[in-house]
Amino acid sequence: MVLTGRRPPRRRVAVAVTALTSAIALGAAGCTGADRDMFRPGAADAGDPYVPGHGNGGYDVKNYHLDVRYDPATDRLTGRATITATATQDLSRFNLDLVGLQVGAVTVNGTRAEHRRDDGELVVTPPDGLSRGRPFTVTVDYAGVPTAVSDGALGSGGFLHTADGAVALGQPDSAATWFPVNDHPSDKASYELAVTVPDGLSALSNGVPGPKSSADGWTTWRWSERTPMASYLSTLVIGDYRVVTGSHAGQPMITAVAASLPATGGAAGSLARTGEIVDFLASRFGPYPFESYGGIVVADDRVAYALETQSRPVYGPAFFADDRPNPGVVAHELAHQWFGDSVSLTRWGDIWLNEGFASYAEWLWEEHDGGRTAQRNFELQYASTDWSQPSVEPGRERMFGAAVYKRGALAVHALRRTVGDATFFRILHTWTTERAAGSGTTADFVALAERVADRQLRPLFDAWLVGGAAPTLP
Ligand SMILES: [Zn+2]
Protein backbone atom coordinates (compact mmCIF):
# COMPACT_ATOMS: atom_id res chain seq x y z
CA MET A 1 0.00 0.00 0.00
CA VAL A 2 2.82 2.29 0.74
CA LEU A 3 4.82 1.45 -2.35
CA THR A 4 2.02 1.47 -4.74
CA GLY A 5 0.83 4.55 -3.11
CA ARG A 6 4.12 6.38 -3.72
CA ARG A 7 4.20 6.67 -7.41
CA PRO A 8 0.68 7.70 -8.04
CA PRO A 9 1.04 10.65 -5.68
CA ARG A 10 4.05 11.87 -7.67
CA ARG A 11 2.09 11.50 -10.85
CA ARG A 12 -0.85 13.21 -9.27
CA VAL A 13 1.37 16.04 -8.16
CA ALA A 14 2.76 16.29 -11.63
CA VAL A 15 -0.71 16.27 -13.13
CA ALA A 16 -1.94 18.72 -10.55
CA VAL A 17 0.92 21.09 -11.27
CA THR A 18 0.27 20.88 -14.97
CA ALA A 19 -3.42 21.48 -14.40
CA LEU A 20 -2.70 24.36 -12.09
CA THR A 21 -0.26 25.87 -14.55
CA SER A 22 -2.75 25.70 -17.37
CA ALA A 23 -5.42 27.04 -15.07
CA ILE A 24 -3.20 30.03 -14.31
CA ALA A 25 -2.40 30.45 -17.97
CA LEU A 26 -6.05 30.18 -18.94
CA GLY A 27 -7.04 32.37 -16.06
CA ALA A 28 -4.61 35.09 -16.99
CA ALA A 29 -5.51 35.00 -20.64
CA GLY A 30 -9.16 34.44 -19.79
CA CYS A 31 -9.27 37.37 -17.43
CA THR A 32 -7.92 39.98 -19.73
CA GLY A 33 -9.62 38.61 -22.80
CA ALA A 34 -12.89 37.90 -21.03
CA ASP A 35 -13.03 41.28 -19.33
CA ARG A 36 -12.67 43.05 -22.63
CA ASP A 37 -15.08 40.70 -24.35
CA MET A 38 -17.62 40.74 -21.57
CA PHE A 39 -18.09 44.50 -21.68
CA ARG A 40 -20.60 44.12 -24.43
CA PRO A 41 -23.64 46.12 -25.57
CA GLY A 42 -26.91 45.61 -23.73
CA ALA A 43 -29.68 44.08 -25.82
CA ALA A 44 -31.84 46.51 -27.82
CA ASP A 45 -35.06 44.87 -26.69
CA ALA A 46 -36.47 42.68 -23.93
CA GLY A 47 -36.87 39.67 -26.22
CA ASP A 48 -40.65 39.71 -25.96
CA PRO A 49 -42.14 38.76 -29.35
CA TYR A 50 -45.34 40.69 -28.57
CA VAL A 51 -43.43 43.98 -28.49
CA PRO A 52 -40.34 43.79 -30.71
CA GLY A 53 -37.94 46.63 -29.96
CA HIS A 54 -39.49 47.39 -26.58
CA GLY A 55 -37.47 47.20 -23.42
CA ASN A 56 -33.73 46.66 -23.35
CA GLY A 57 -31.18 44.35 -21.80
CA GLY A 58 -28.09 44.62 -19.64
CA TYR A 59 -29.43 46.69 -16.78
CA ASP A 60 -32.23 46.93 -14.26
CA VAL A 61 -33.80 50.33 -13.48
CA LYS A 62 -34.43 51.16 -9.83
CA ASN A 63 -35.86 54.67 -10.12
CA TYR A 64 -36.96 57.28 -12.66
CA HIS A 65 -36.81 60.88 -11.52
CA LEU A 66 -38.57 62.92 -14.20
CA ASP A 67 -38.61 66.68 -14.39
CA VAL A 68 -40.78 67.82 -17.29
CA ARG A 69 -42.42 71.01 -18.47
CA TYR A 70 -45.30 71.01 -20.94
CA ASP A 71 -46.84 73.99 -22.71
CA PRO A 72 -50.20 73.13 -24.31
CA ALA A 73 -50.02 76.32 -26.41
CA THR A 74 -47.02 75.01 -28.35
CA ASP A 75 -47.40 71.29 -27.52
CA ARG A 76 -43.75 71.35 -26.54
CA LEU A 77 -42.33 69.21 -23.76
CA THR A 78 -38.91 69.70 -22.22
CA GLY A 79 -37.55 67.24 -19.75
CA ARG A 80 -34.69 65.83 -17.79
CA ALA A 81 -34.80 62.18 -16.80
CA THR A 82 -32.50 60.95 -14.07
CA ILE A 83 -32.44 57.18 -14.13
CA THR A 84 -30.83 55.05 -11.44
CA ALA A 85 -30.05 51.52 -12.56
CA THR A 86 -27.80 48.53 -11.95
CA ALA A 87 -25.83 46.81 -14.69
CA THR A 88 -26.80 43.15 -15.01
CA GLN A 89 -23.82 42.41 -17.24
CA ASP A 90 -20.52 44.12 -17.97
CA LEU A 91 -21.90 46.84 -20.24
CA SER A 92 -20.03 48.66 -22.98
CA ARG A 93 -23.16 50.55 -24.00
CA PHE A 94 -26.90 50.36 -23.40
CA ASN A 95 -30.21 51.38 -24.92
CA LEU A 96 -33.19 53.30 -23.62
CA ASP A 97 -36.51 53.48 -25.46
CA LEU A 98 -37.49 56.97 -26.62
CA VAL A 99 -39.98 57.75 -29.39
CA GLY A 100 -39.61 61.09 -31.18
CA LEU A 101 -38.20 64.03 -29.15
CA GLN A 102 -34.69 65.42 -29.48
CA VAL A 103 -31.95 64.51 -27.04
CA GLY A 104 -29.46 67.07 -25.75
CA ALA A 105 -26.84 66.09 -23.21
CA VAL A 106 -26.59 62.61 -21.75
CA THR A 107 -24.43 61.84 -18.72
CA VAL A 108 -23.54 58.57 -17.05
CA ASN A 109 -22.31 58.85 -13.46
CA GLY A 110 -21.88 62.57 -13.97
CA THR A 111 -19.70 62.31 -17.08
CA ARG A 112 -20.85 63.21 -20.59
CA ALA A 113 -21.68 60.11 -22.60
CA GLU A 114 -21.92 59.61 -26.33
CA HIS A 115 -25.38 58.95 -27.63
CA ARG A 116 -27.15 58.31 -30.90
CA ARG A 117 -30.69 57.62 -32.01
CA ASP A 118 -31.81 54.53 -33.82
CA ASP A 119 -35.54 54.77 -34.50
CA GLY A 120 -37.22 54.23 -31.10
CA GLU A 121 -33.90 53.64 -29.36
CA LEU A 122 -31.53 55.99 -27.58
CA VAL A 123 -28.14 54.30 -27.59
CA VAL A 124 -25.81 55.51 -24.84
CA THR A 125 -22.07 54.79 -24.78
CA PRO A 126 -20.42 55.88 -21.52
CA PRO A 127 -16.69 56.68 -21.61
CA ASP A 128 -15.99 53.64 -19.40
CA GLY A 129 -17.72 50.30 -19.32
CA LEU A 130 -20.21 49.66 -16.53
CA SER A 131 -19.38 46.66 -14.37
CA ARG A 132 -21.98 44.04 -13.66
CA GLY A 133 -23.70 44.51 -10.31
CA ARG A 134 -22.69 48.17 -9.99
CA PRO A 135 -25.30 50.92 -9.77
CA PHE A 136 -25.10 53.81 -12.23
CA THR A 137 -27.00 57.02 -12.87
CA VAL A 138 -27.98 58.36 -16.28
CA THR A 139 -29.32 61.81 -17.02
CA VAL A 140 -30.98 62.62 -20.32
CA ASP A 141 -31.99 66.14 -21.36
CA TYR A 142 -34.63 66.08 -24.04
CA ALA A 143 -37.30 68.22 -25.69
CA GLY A 144 -39.76 68.33 -28.55
CA VAL A 145 -43.35 67.79 -29.56
CA PRO A 146 -44.34 64.37 -28.22
CA THR A 147 -46.18 61.96 -30.49
CA ALA A 148 -49.11 59.61 -30.24
CA VAL A 149 -48.79 55.95 -31.09
CA SER A 150 -51.67 54.24 -32.76
CA ASP A 151 -51.96 50.61 -32.05
CA GLY A 152 -55.22 49.34 -33.53
CA ALA A 153 -55.86 47.05 -30.59
CA LEU A 154 -56.71 49.67 -28.00
CA GLY A 155 -57.04 52.88 -30.00
CA SER A 156 -54.73 55.84 -29.66
CA GLY A 157 -52.08 55.84 -27.02
CA GLY A 158 -48.81 57.53 -26.27
CA PHE A 159 -48.79 61.27 -25.79
CA LEU A 160 -52.08 62.77 -26.97
CA HIS A 161 -52.35 66.51 -27.26
CA THR A 162 -55.89 67.31 -26.12
CA ALA A 163 -58.08 70.42 -26.35
CA ASP A 164 -56.85 71.71 -22.99
CA GLY A 165 -53.61 69.81 -22.34
CA ALA A 166 -52.42 66.27 -22.86
CA VAL A 167 -52.92 62.64 -21.89
CA ALA A 168 -49.98 60.21 -21.86
CA LEU A 169 -51.41 56.72 -21.64
CA GLY A 170 -51.38 53.37 -23.38
CA GLN A 171 -50.77 49.64 -23.27
CA PRO A 172 -48.48 47.94 -24.10
CA ASP A 173 -46.49 51.09 -24.78
CA SER A 174 -46.80 54.79 -24.08
CA ALA A 175 -44.04 55.80 -21.68
CA ALA A 176 -41.32 56.13 -24.34
CA THR A 177 -43.30 58.94 -25.98
CA TRP A 178 -42.59 61.23 -23.03
CA PHE A 179 -39.47 59.97 -21.27
CA PRO A 180 -36.47 57.70 -21.94
CA VAL A 181 -37.31 54.35 -20.40
CA ASN A 182 -36.68 50.63 -20.30
CA ASP A 183 -40.17 50.17 -21.72
CA HIS A 184 -41.12 46.63 -20.75
CA PRO A 185 -43.01 45.36 -17.67
CA SER A 186 -40.16 42.98 -16.82
CA ASP A 187 -38.23 45.99 -15.46
CA LYS A 188 -40.30 47.72 -12.78
CA ALA A 189 -39.05 50.79 -10.95
CA SER A 190 -40.11 53.53 -8.56
CA TYR A 191 -40.95 56.98 -9.93
CA GLU A 192 -40.75 60.61 -8.93
CA LEU A 193 -42.29 63.18 -11.22
CA ALA A 194 -42.21 66.97 -11.18
CA VAL A 195 -44.35 68.37 -13.98
CA THR A 196 -44.62 72.07 -14.71
CA VAL A 197 -47.67 73.41 -16.55
CA PRO A 198 -49.29 76.84 -16.97
CA ASP A 199 -51.11 78.08 -13.86
CA GLY A 200 -54.74 76.99 -13.76
CA LEU A 201 -54.20 73.58 -15.35
CA SER A 202 -53.96 70.35 -13.38
CA ALA A 203 -51.10 67.89 -13.90
CA LEU A 204 -52.00 64.45 -12.56
CA SER A 205 -50.02 61.25 -12.36
CA ASN A 206 -49.48 58.10 -10.31
CA GLY A 207 -48.94 57.80 -6.60
CA VAL A 208 -48.72 60.20 -3.73
CA PRO A 209 -48.92 63.96 -4.34
CA GLY A 210 -46.06 66.16 -3.21
CA PRO A 211 -45.97 69.91 -2.61
CA LYS A 212 -47.01 72.21 -5.46
CA SER A 213 -45.09 75.36 -6.24
CA SER A 214 -45.71 78.29 -8.61
CA ALA A 215 -43.50 80.84 -10.30
CA ASP A 216 -43.86 83.16 -13.29
CA GLY A 217 -47.23 81.82 -14.36
CA TRP A 218 -46.24 78.16 -14.12
CA THR A 219 -47.13 75.59 -11.51
CA THR A 220 -45.11 72.49 -10.68
CA TRP A 221 -47.06 69.43 -9.55
CA ARG A 222 -45.19 66.59 -7.87
CA TRP A 223 -46.01 62.90 -7.65
CA SER A 224 -44.17 59.86 -6.38
CA GLU A 225 -44.83 56.17 -6.74
CA ARG A 226 -42.53 54.26 -4.42
CA THR A 227 -43.82 50.77 -5.15
CA PRO A 228 -42.16 49.40 -8.30
CA MET A 229 -44.26 50.19 -11.37
CA ALA A 230 -44.23 48.82 -14.91
CA SER A 231 -43.64 51.64 -17.41
CA TYR A 232 -46.96 51.14 -19.26
CA LEU A 233 -48.72 51.82 -15.95
CA SER A 234 -47.33 55.35 -15.77
CA THR A 235 -49.55 58.22 -16.86
CA LEU A 236 -49.53 61.98 -17.18
CA VAL A 237 -52.82 63.86 -17.51
CA ILE A 238 -52.73 67.63 -18.01
CA GLY A 239 -55.73 69.90 -18.45
CA ASP A 240 -58.78 71.47 -16.91
CA TYR A 241 -59.98 68.96 -14.30
CA ARG A 242 -62.20 68.98 -11.25
CA VAL A 243 -59.77 67.42 -8.77
CA VAL A 244 -61.05 65.97 -5.52
CA THR A 245 -58.34 65.49 -2.91
CA GLY A 246 -59.24 63.36 0.08
CA SER A 247 -58.13 60.24 1.83
CA HIS A 248 -59.16 56.64 2.20
CA ALA A 249 -57.99 54.23 4.88
CA GLY A 250 -55.44 56.82 5.95
CA GLN A 251 -53.90 57.25 2.50
CA PRO A 252 -54.33 59.95 -0.14
CA MET A 253 -57.28 59.56 -2.53
CA ILE A 254 -57.15 61.84 -5.56
CA THR A 255 -59.84 61.64 -8.22
CA ALA A 256 -60.29 63.95 -11.19
CA VAL A 257 -62.95 64.39 -13.84
CA ALA A 258 -62.45 66.52 -16.96
CA ALA A 259 -64.18 69.87 -16.40
CA SER A 260 -66.01 69.49 -19.72
CA LEU A 261 -67.89 66.44 -18.33
CA PRO A 262 -70.88 66.80 -15.98
CA ALA A 263 -69.96 67.77 -12.41
CA THR A 264 -72.28 65.13 -11.01
CA GLY A 265 -73.61 61.96 -12.56
CA GLY A 266 -72.10 58.95 -14.27
CA ALA A 267 -68.37 59.63 -14.29
CA ALA A 268 -68.10 61.55 -11.01
CA GLY A 269 -70.52 59.20 -9.24
CA SER A 270 -68.65 56.08 -10.35
CA LEU A 271 -65.25 57.48 -9.36
CA ALA A 272 -66.71 58.44 -6.00
CA ARG A 273 -67.22 54.72 -5.33
CA THR A 274 -63.49 54.00 -5.70
CA GLY A 275 -62.91 53.54 -1.95
CA GLU A 276 -65.93 51.30 -1.52
CA ILE A 277 -64.90 49.14 -4.48
CA VAL A 278 -61.27 48.94 -3.31
CA ASP A 279 -62.43 47.77 0.11
CA PHE A 280 -64.62 45.08 -1.43
CA LEU A 281 -61.78 43.85 -3.64
CA ALA A 282 -59.35 43.90 -0.69
CA SER A 283 -61.75 41.60 1.16
CA ARG A 284 -61.32 39.09 -1.70
CA PHE A 285 -57.73 39.63 -2.89
CA GLY A 286 -55.85 40.79 0.21
CA PRO A 287 -54.61 44.19 1.35
CA TYR A 288 -54.53 47.04 -1.20
CA PRO A 289 -50.95 47.09 -2.49
CA PHE A 290 -50.21 50.83 -2.89
CA GLU A 291 -49.89 54.05 -0.88
CA SER A 292 -52.54 56.07 -2.68
CA TYR A 293 -55.87 55.73 -4.44
CA GLY A 294 -57.81 57.48 -7.14
CA GLY A 295 -58.93 57.66 -10.74
CA ILE A 296 -59.09 60.10 -13.63
CA VAL A 297 -61.84 60.46 -16.24
CA VAL A 298 -60.62 62.16 -19.41
CA ALA A 299 -62.90 63.75 -22.02
CA ASP A 300 -60.94 62.91 -25.16
CA ASP A 301 -62.77 60.29 -27.27
CA ARG A 302 -59.49 58.99 -28.65
CA VAL A 303 -59.01 57.36 -25.25
CA ALA A 304 -61.46 54.60 -26.12
CA TYR A 305 -60.38 52.48 -23.18
CA ALA A 306 -59.72 52.51 -19.47
CA LEU A 307 -56.27 51.64 -18.22
CA GLU A 308 -55.16 50.46 -14.79
CA THR A 309 -52.42 53.10 -14.42
CA GLN A 310 -50.87 52.37 -11.05
CA SER A 311 -52.87 53.61 -8.06
CA ARG A 312 -54.87 55.95 -10.32
CA PRO A 313 -56.63 54.35 -13.31
CA VAL A 314 -57.56 56.50 -16.30
CA TYR A 315 -61.02 56.07 -17.84
CA GLY A 316 -62.09 57.20 -21.32
CA PRO A 317 -65.37 59.12 -21.54
CA ALA A 318 -67.27 56.40 -23.43
CA PHE A 319 -67.59 54.31 -20.26
CA PHE A 320 -69.93 56.94 -18.86
CA ALA A 321 -71.78 57.82 -22.07
CA ASP A 322 -75.17 59.47 -21.59
CA ASP A 323 -74.01 60.18 -18.06
CA ARG A 324 -74.59 56.56 -17.03
CA PRO A 325 -72.77 55.22 -13.96
CA ASN A 326 -70.37 52.36 -14.57
CA PRO A 327 -68.94 50.91 -11.36
CA GLY A 328 -68.10 47.72 -13.30
CA VAL A 329 -65.26 49.38 -15.19
CA VAL A 330 -63.99 50.86 -11.93
CA ALA A 331 -63.99 47.37 -10.38
CA HIS A 332 -62.06 46.05 -13.39
CA GLU A 333 -59.33 48.70 -13.26
CA LEU A 334 -59.06 48.56 -9.48
CA ALA A 335 -58.74 44.76 -9.56
CA HIS A 336 -55.71 45.29 -11.78
CA GLN A 337 -53.99 47.07 -8.89
CA TRP A 338 -53.47 43.55 -7.50
CA PHE A 339 -53.44 41.62 -10.78
CA GLY A 340 -51.11 43.36 -13.23
CA ASP A 341 -49.84 46.33 -11.24
CA SER A 342 -48.59 44.83 -7.97
CA VAL A 343 -48.07 41.37 -9.47
CA SER A 344 -46.93 42.15 -13.01
CA LEU A 345 -46.25 40.22 -16.16
CA THR A 346 -42.75 39.39 -17.26
CA ARG A 347 -43.95 38.71 -20.81
CA TRP A 348 -47.07 39.83 -22.65
CA GLY A 349 -48.01 36.28 -23.65
CA ASP A 350 -49.26 35.86 -20.05
CA ILE A 351 -51.63 38.82 -20.23
CA TRP A 352 -54.59 36.64 -19.23
CA LEU A 353 -53.09 36.80 -15.71
CA ASN A 354 -54.03 40.49 -15.77
CA GLU A 355 -57.24 40.46 -17.75
CA GLY A 356 -58.75 37.15 -16.67
CA PHE A 357 -58.63 38.22 -13.03
CA ALA A 358 -59.80 41.79 -13.71
CA SER A 359 -62.72 40.43 -15.74
CA TYR A 360 -63.50 37.97 -12.96
CA ALA A 361 -63.46 40.86 -10.48
CA GLU A 362 -66.24 42.48 -12.52
CA TRP A 363 -68.34 39.37 -11.89
CA LEU A 364 -67.52 39.42 -8.18
CA TRP A 365 -68.42 43.11 -7.96
CA GLU A 366 -71.65 42.68 -9.92
CA GLU A 367 -72.78 39.93 -7.55
CA HIS A 368 -71.79 42.02 -4.52
CA ASP A 369 -73.61 45.04 -5.95
CA GLY A 370 -76.90 43.15 -6.28
CA GLY A 371 -76.62 42.06 -9.91
CA ARG A 372 -76.00 38.71 -11.57
CA THR A 373 -74.06 36.11 -9.61
CA ALA A 374 -70.56 35.16 -10.69
CA GLN A 375 -71.89 31.65 -11.32
CA ARG A 376 -74.56 33.01 -13.68
CA ASN A 377 -72.02 35.13 -15.57
CA PHE A 378 -69.82 32.05 -15.80
CA GLU A 379 -72.66 29.98 -17.29
CA LEU A 380 -73.58 32.66 -19.84
CA GLN A 381 -69.97 33.18 -20.85
CA TYR A 382 -69.27 29.44 -21.05
CA ALA A 383 -72.10 29.03 -23.54
CA SER A 384 -70.75 31.71 -25.87
CA THR A 385 -66.99 31.05 -25.74
CA ASP A 386 -64.89 30.22 -28.79
CA TRP A 387 -62.65 27.46 -27.43
CA SER A 388 -60.36 27.52 -30.45
CA GLN A 389 -58.66 30.66 -29.11
CA PRO A 390 -56.16 30.18 -26.25
CA SER A 391 -55.89 32.48 -23.22
CA VAL A 392 -52.15 31.90 -22.86
CA GLU A 393 -50.02 33.04 -25.81
CA PRO A 394 -53.04 34.52 -27.58
CA GLY A 395 -50.88 36.09 -30.31
CA ARG A 396 -50.08 39.78 -30.72
CA GLU A 397 -53.32 40.51 -32.58
CA ARG A 398 -55.44 38.96 -29.84
CA MET A 399 -53.68 40.38 -26.79
CA PHE A 400 -56.88 42.16 -25.88
CA GLY A 401 -59.27 39.52 -27.21
CA ALA A 402 -62.10 37.59 -25.59
CA ALA A 403 -59.88 34.54 -24.98
CA VAL A 404 -57.66 36.65 -22.71
CA TYR A 405 -60.48 38.41 -20.85
CA LYS A 406 -63.56 36.18 -20.86
CA ARG A 407 -61.97 32.77 -21.23
CA GLY A 408 -59.45 33.88 -18.61
CA ALA A 409 -62.30 34.72 -16.22
CA LEU A 410 -63.90 31.33 -16.94
CA ALA A 411 -60.65 29.61 -15.96
CA VAL A 412 -60.55 31.56 -12.71
CA HIS A 413 -64.11 30.55 -11.83
CA ALA A 414 -63.44 26.95 -12.87
CA LEU A 415 -60.55 26.93 -10.41
CA ARG A 416 -62.89 28.24 -7.71
CA ARG A 417 -65.51 25.55 -8.47
CA THR A 418 -62.83 22.87 -8.38
CA VAL A 419 -61.01 23.75 -5.16
CA GLY A 420 -63.86 25.43 -3.25
CA ASP A 421 -64.19 28.99 -2.00
CA ALA A 422 -61.84 28.80 0.98
CA THR A 423 -58.92 27.32 -0.97
CA PHE A 424 -59.64 29.53 -4.00
CA PHE A 425 -59.41 32.78 -2.06
CA ARG A 426 -56.38 31.46 -0.16
CA ILE A 427 -54.69 30.90 -3.54
CA LEU A 428 -55.46 34.49 -4.58
CA HIS A 429 -54.26 35.93 -1.25
CA THR A 430 -51.07 33.87 -1.41
CA TRP A 431 -50.36 35.01 -4.98
CA THR A 432 -50.92 38.71 -4.25
CA THR A 433 -48.87 38.49 -1.03
CA GLU A 434 -45.91 36.40 -2.17
CA ARG A 435 -45.58 38.23 -5.47
CA ALA A 436 -46.47 41.74 -4.25
CA ALA A 437 -44.49 44.48 -5.98
CA GLY A 438 -43.04 41.77 -8.20
CA SER A 439 -44.11 39.63 -11.09
CA GLY A 440 -45.12 36.15 -12.13
CA THR A 441 -45.85 33.87 -15.05
CA THR A 442 -48.68 31.45 -15.84
CA ALA A 443 -46.43 28.57 -14.77
CA ASP A 444 -45.73 30.36 -11.47
CA PHE A 445 -49.45 30.78 -10.83
CA VAL A 446 -50.28 27.16 -11.62
CA ALA A 447 -47.44 25.97 -9.35
CA LEU A 448 -48.63 28.22 -6.52
CA ALA A 449 -52.24 27.07 -6.90
CA GLU A 450 -51.13 23.43 -6.76
CA ARG A 451 -49.04 24.11 -3.67
CA VAL A 452 -51.81 25.95 -1.80
CA ALA A 453 -54.53 23.49 -2.84
CA ASP A 454 -52.17 20.55 -2.31
CA ARG A 455 -53.41 18.83 -5.45
CA GLN A 456 -52.65 18.62 -9.13
CA LEU A 457 -54.31 21.42 -11.09
CA ARG A 458 -52.26 21.61 -14.28
CA PRO A 459 -54.78 19.55 -16.32
CA LEU A 460 -57.56 21.89 -15.17
CA PHE A 461 -55.64 25.00 -16.27
CA ASP A 462 -54.65 23.35 -19.54
CA ALA A 463 -58.26 22.55 -20.35
CA TRP A 464 -59.68 25.95 -19.37
CA LEU A 465 -56.88 28.14 -20.71
CA VAL A 466 -55.64 26.49 -23.86
CA GLY A 467 -57.63 23.34 -24.69
CA GLY A 468 -59.34 23.36 -28.08
CA ALA A 469 -62.75 22.14 -26.89
CA ALA A 470 -65.27 23.17 -24.22
CA PRO A 471 -64.01 21.69 -20.92
CA THR A 472 -66.26 19.63 -18.69
CA LEU A 473 -68.03 21.85 -16.19
CA PRO A 474 -66.56 21.50 -12.71
ZN1 LIG B 1 -58.06 45.11 -17.95
Short mmCIF file of C-alpha atoms and ligand atoms in Angstrom, two decimals, residues 308 332-333 336 355 358 405, ligand 1:
data_model
loop_
_atom_site.label_atom_id
_atom_site.label_comp_id
_atom_site.label_asym_id
_atom_site.label_seq_id
_atom_site.Cartn_x
_atom_site.Cartn_y
_atom_site.Cartn_z
CA GLU A 308 -55.16 50.46 -14.79
CA HIS A 332 -62.06 46.05 -13.39
CA GLU A 333 -59.33 48.70 -13.26
CA HIS A 336 -55.71 45.29 -11.78
CA GLU A 355 -57.24 40.46 -17.75
CA ALA A 358 -59.80 41.79 -13.71
CA TYR A 405 -60.48 38.41 -20.85
ZN ZN B 1 -58.06 45.11 -17.95
#
